[in-house]
Coordinates of C-alpha atoms in Angstrom, one line a residue:
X1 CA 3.0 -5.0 -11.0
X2 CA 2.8 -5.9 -7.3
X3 CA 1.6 -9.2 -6.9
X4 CA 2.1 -10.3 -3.1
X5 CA 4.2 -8.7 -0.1
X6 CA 5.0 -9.4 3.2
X7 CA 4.9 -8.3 6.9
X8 CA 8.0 -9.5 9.0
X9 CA 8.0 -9.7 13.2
X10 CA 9.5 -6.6 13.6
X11 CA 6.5 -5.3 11.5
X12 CA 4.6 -3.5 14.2
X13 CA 6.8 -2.6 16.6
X14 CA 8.4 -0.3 13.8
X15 CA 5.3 1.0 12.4
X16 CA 4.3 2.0 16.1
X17 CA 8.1 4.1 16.1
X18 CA 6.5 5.9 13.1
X19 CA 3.3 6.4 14.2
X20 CA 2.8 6.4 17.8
X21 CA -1.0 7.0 18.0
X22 CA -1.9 3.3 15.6
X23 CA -0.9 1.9 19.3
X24 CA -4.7 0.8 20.0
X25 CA -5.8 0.3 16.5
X26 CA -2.7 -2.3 16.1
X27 CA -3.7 -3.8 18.4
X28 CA -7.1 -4.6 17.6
X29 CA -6.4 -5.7 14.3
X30 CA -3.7 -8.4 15.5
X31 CA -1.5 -7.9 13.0
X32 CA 0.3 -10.8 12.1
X33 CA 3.5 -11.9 9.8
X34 CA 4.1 -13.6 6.7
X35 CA 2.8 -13.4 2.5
X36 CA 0.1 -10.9 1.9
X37 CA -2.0 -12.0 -1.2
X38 CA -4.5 -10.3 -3.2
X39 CA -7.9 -10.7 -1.5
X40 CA -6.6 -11.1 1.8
X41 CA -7.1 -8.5 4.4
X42 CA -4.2 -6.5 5.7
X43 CA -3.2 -2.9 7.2
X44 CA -4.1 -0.2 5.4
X45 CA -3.9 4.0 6.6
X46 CA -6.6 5.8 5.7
X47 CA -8.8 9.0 6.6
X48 CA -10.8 9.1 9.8
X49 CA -13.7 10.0 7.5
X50 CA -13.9 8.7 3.7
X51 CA -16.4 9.6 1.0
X52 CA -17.2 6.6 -0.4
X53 CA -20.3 5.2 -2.8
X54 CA -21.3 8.1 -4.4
X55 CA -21.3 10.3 -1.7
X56 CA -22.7 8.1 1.3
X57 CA -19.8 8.3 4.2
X58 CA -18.4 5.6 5.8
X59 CA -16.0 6.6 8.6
X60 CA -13.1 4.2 9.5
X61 CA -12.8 5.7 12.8
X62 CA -14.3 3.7 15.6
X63 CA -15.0 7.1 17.6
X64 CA -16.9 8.4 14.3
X65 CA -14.8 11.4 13.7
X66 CA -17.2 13.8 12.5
X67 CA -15.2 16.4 10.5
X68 CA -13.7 14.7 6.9
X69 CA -9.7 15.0 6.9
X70 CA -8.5 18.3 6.7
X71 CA -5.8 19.3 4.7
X72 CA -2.7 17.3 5.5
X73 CA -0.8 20.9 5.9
X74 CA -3.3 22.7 8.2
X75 CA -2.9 19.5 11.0
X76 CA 0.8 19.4 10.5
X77 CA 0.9 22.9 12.6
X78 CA -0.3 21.4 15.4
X79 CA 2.9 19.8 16.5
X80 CA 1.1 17.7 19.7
X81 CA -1.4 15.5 17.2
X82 CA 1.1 14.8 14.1
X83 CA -1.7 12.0 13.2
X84 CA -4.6 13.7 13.6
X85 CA -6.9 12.7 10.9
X86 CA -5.2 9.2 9.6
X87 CA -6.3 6.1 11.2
X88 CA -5.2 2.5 10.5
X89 CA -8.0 0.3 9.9
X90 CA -8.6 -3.2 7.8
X91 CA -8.8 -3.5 4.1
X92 CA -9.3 -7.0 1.2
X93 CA -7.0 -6.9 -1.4
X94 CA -8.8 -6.3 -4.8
X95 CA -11.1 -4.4 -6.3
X96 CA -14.1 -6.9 -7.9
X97 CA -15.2 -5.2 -11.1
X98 CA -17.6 -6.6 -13.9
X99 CA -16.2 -7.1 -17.2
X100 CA -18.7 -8.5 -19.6
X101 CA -20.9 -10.4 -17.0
X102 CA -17.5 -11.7 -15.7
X103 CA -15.9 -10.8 -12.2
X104 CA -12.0 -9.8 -12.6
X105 CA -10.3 -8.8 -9.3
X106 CA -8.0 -5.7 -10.1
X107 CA -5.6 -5.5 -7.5
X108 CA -3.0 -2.9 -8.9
X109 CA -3.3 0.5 -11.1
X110 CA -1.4 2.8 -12.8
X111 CA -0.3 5.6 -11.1
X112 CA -0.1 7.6 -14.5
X113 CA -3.9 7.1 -15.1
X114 CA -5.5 5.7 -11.9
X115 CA -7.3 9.2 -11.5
X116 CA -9.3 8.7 -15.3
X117 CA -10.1 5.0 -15.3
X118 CA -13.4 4.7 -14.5
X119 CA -12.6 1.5 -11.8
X120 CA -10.4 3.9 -10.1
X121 CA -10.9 7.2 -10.5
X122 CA -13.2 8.4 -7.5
X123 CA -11.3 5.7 -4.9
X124 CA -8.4 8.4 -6.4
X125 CA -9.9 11.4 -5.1
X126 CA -11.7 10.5 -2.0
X127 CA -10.6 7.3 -0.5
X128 CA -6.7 7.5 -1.3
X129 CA -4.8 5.1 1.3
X130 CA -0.9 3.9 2.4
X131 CA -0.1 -0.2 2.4
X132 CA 2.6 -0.5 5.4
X133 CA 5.0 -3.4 4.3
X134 CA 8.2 -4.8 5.2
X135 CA 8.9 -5.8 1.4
X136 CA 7.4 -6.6 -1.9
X137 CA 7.6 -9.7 -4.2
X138 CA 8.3 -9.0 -8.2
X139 CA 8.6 -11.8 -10.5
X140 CA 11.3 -13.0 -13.1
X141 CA 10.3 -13.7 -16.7
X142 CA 10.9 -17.6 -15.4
X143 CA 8.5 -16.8 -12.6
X144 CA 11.5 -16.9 -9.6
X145 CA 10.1 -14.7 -7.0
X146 CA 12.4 -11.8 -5.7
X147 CA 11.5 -9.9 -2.6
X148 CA 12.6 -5.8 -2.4
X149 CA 13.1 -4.3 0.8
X150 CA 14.9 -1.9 2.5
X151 CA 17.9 -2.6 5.2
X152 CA 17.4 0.6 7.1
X153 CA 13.7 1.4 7.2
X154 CA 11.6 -1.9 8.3
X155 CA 8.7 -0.4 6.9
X156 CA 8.0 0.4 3.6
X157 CA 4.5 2.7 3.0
X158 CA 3.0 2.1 -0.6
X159 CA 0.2 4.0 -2.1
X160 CA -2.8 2.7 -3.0
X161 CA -6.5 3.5 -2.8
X162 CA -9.8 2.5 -1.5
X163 CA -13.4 1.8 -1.7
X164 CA -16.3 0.9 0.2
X165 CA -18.6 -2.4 -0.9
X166 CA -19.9 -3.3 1.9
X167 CA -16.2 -3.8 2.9
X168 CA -12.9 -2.1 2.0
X169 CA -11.2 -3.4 -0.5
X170 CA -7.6 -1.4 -1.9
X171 CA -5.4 -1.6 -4.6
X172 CA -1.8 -0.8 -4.8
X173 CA -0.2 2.0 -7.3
X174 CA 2.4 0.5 -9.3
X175 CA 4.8 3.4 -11.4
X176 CA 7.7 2.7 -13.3
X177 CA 10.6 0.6 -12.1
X178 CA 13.9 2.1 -10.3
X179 CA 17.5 0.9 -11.1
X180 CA 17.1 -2.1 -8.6
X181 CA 13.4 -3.3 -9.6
X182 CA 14.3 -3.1 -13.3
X183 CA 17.0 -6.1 -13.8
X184 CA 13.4 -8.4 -12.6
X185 CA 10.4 -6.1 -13.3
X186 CA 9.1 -3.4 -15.7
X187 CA 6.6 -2.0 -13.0
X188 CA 7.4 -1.7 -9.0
X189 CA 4.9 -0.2 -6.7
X190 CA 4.8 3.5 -5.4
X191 CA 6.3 4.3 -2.6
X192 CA 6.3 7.4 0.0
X193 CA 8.5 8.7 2.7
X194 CA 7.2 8.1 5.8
X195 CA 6.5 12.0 6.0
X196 CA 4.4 11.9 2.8
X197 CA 1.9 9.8 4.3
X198 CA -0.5 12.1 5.6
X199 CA -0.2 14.4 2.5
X200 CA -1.2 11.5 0.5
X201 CA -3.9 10.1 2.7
X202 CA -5.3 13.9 3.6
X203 CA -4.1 16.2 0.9
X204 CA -6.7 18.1 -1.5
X205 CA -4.3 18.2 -4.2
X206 CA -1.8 15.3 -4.6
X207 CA 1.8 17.2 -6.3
X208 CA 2.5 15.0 -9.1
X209 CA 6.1 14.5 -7.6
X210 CA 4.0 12.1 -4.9
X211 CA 1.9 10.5 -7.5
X212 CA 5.1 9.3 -9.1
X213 CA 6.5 8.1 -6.4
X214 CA 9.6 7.4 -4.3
X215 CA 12.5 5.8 -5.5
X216 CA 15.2 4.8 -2.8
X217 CA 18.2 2.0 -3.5
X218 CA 16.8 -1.5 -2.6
X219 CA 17.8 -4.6 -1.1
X220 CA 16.4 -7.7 -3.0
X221 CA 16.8 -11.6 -2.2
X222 CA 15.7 -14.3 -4.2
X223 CA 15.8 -17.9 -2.9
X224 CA 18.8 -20.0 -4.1
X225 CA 18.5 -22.5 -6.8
X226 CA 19.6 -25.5 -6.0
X227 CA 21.1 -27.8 -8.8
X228 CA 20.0 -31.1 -9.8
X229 CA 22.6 -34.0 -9.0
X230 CA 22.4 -34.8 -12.4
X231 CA 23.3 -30.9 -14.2
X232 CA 26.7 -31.0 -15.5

């Protein structure tokens, strides 16, 4: 699973490099470093329009886009607005679901049956989102926390998706592990290219390929141990 990640200082300059037109929207969310936690509010991409609560739409555009995403492959023609139906916008952590007159915060789901569970099935087909990163945080069996990143790209764009309750609230898709993740964690999140992003926020159809996720070489760090005095 995907239990916490991070956004360094380099964080929005580099996310602006991939996506020139977030310019304004950055900058009205004042995006700012360190731990993300479940139930916090962070960066999320999403459509300008999103069907959410049983049909009633709530746009995360602040102009009120009126037509709902087009299909990622009809915008990418027009070469002068690459971003054209994605907008970044604010998001909680967690989806709050009742279990047995109890509240359990869900904050991660299975990418091999997210789009048949009933907590996450229609946030599957119309409110599908990206979670810009720097890195992620797995856990050891004896609870050491690793982070994952990657040296070359400072941002990392993990699928997820959303829903309107009188906020938006995401979870993160998890899949299985790659070579790296493995020698910590069982699970890892799923990650895109940076060119998949609009295909998974817009697309009708989401090519199973996508779904399952991206699996590049990682770097990982985990915070030195020191040694008692008195270990021999």
């Amino acid at each position: 699973m995907c239990g916490r990640y991070y956004i360094d200082d380099t964080f929005q300059k580099e996310l602006l490099t991939d996506f020139p037109s977030f310019r304004e929207q950055a900058g009205a969310l004042r995006i700012s470093s360190g731990d993300v936690r479940p139930t916090d509010a962070a960066p999320v991409i999403m459509a300008e329009r999103s069907v959410m609560m049983s049909g009633t739409d709530r746009s995360v555009s602040r102009t009120g886009a009126d037509p709902s995403c087009p299909r990622a492959e009809e915008e990418a023609a027009d070469g002068n607005r690459k971003e054209t139906g994605i907008w970044l916008t604010e998001a909680h952590w967690g989806f709050q679901e009742n279990y047995d007159s109890r509240k359990k915060l869900l904050i991660n789901a299975r990418t091999e049956t997210a789009d048949t569970k009933a907590a996450f099935r229609y946030a599957m087909q119309a409110g599908r989102c990206v979670i810009p990163v720097s890195g992620f945080y797995e856990y050891t069996p004896d609870k050491v926390k690793v982070s994952f990143f990657r040296k070359e790209e400072r941002v990392i764009y993990l699928a997820g998706c959303a829903k309107w309750t009188g906020e938006w609230r995401f979870v993160i898709l998890t899949t299985s592990p790659n070579d790296d993740v493995k020698k910590v964690h069982d699970r890892m999140p799923v990650m895109l290219r940076q060119e998949d992003v609009r295909t998974w926020v817009c697309g009708r159809q989401i090519p199973k390929t996508l779904a399952e996720g991206w699996k590049p070489s990682l770097e990982s760090y985990r915070p030195y141990e020191q040694m008692s005095l008195f270990d021999q």
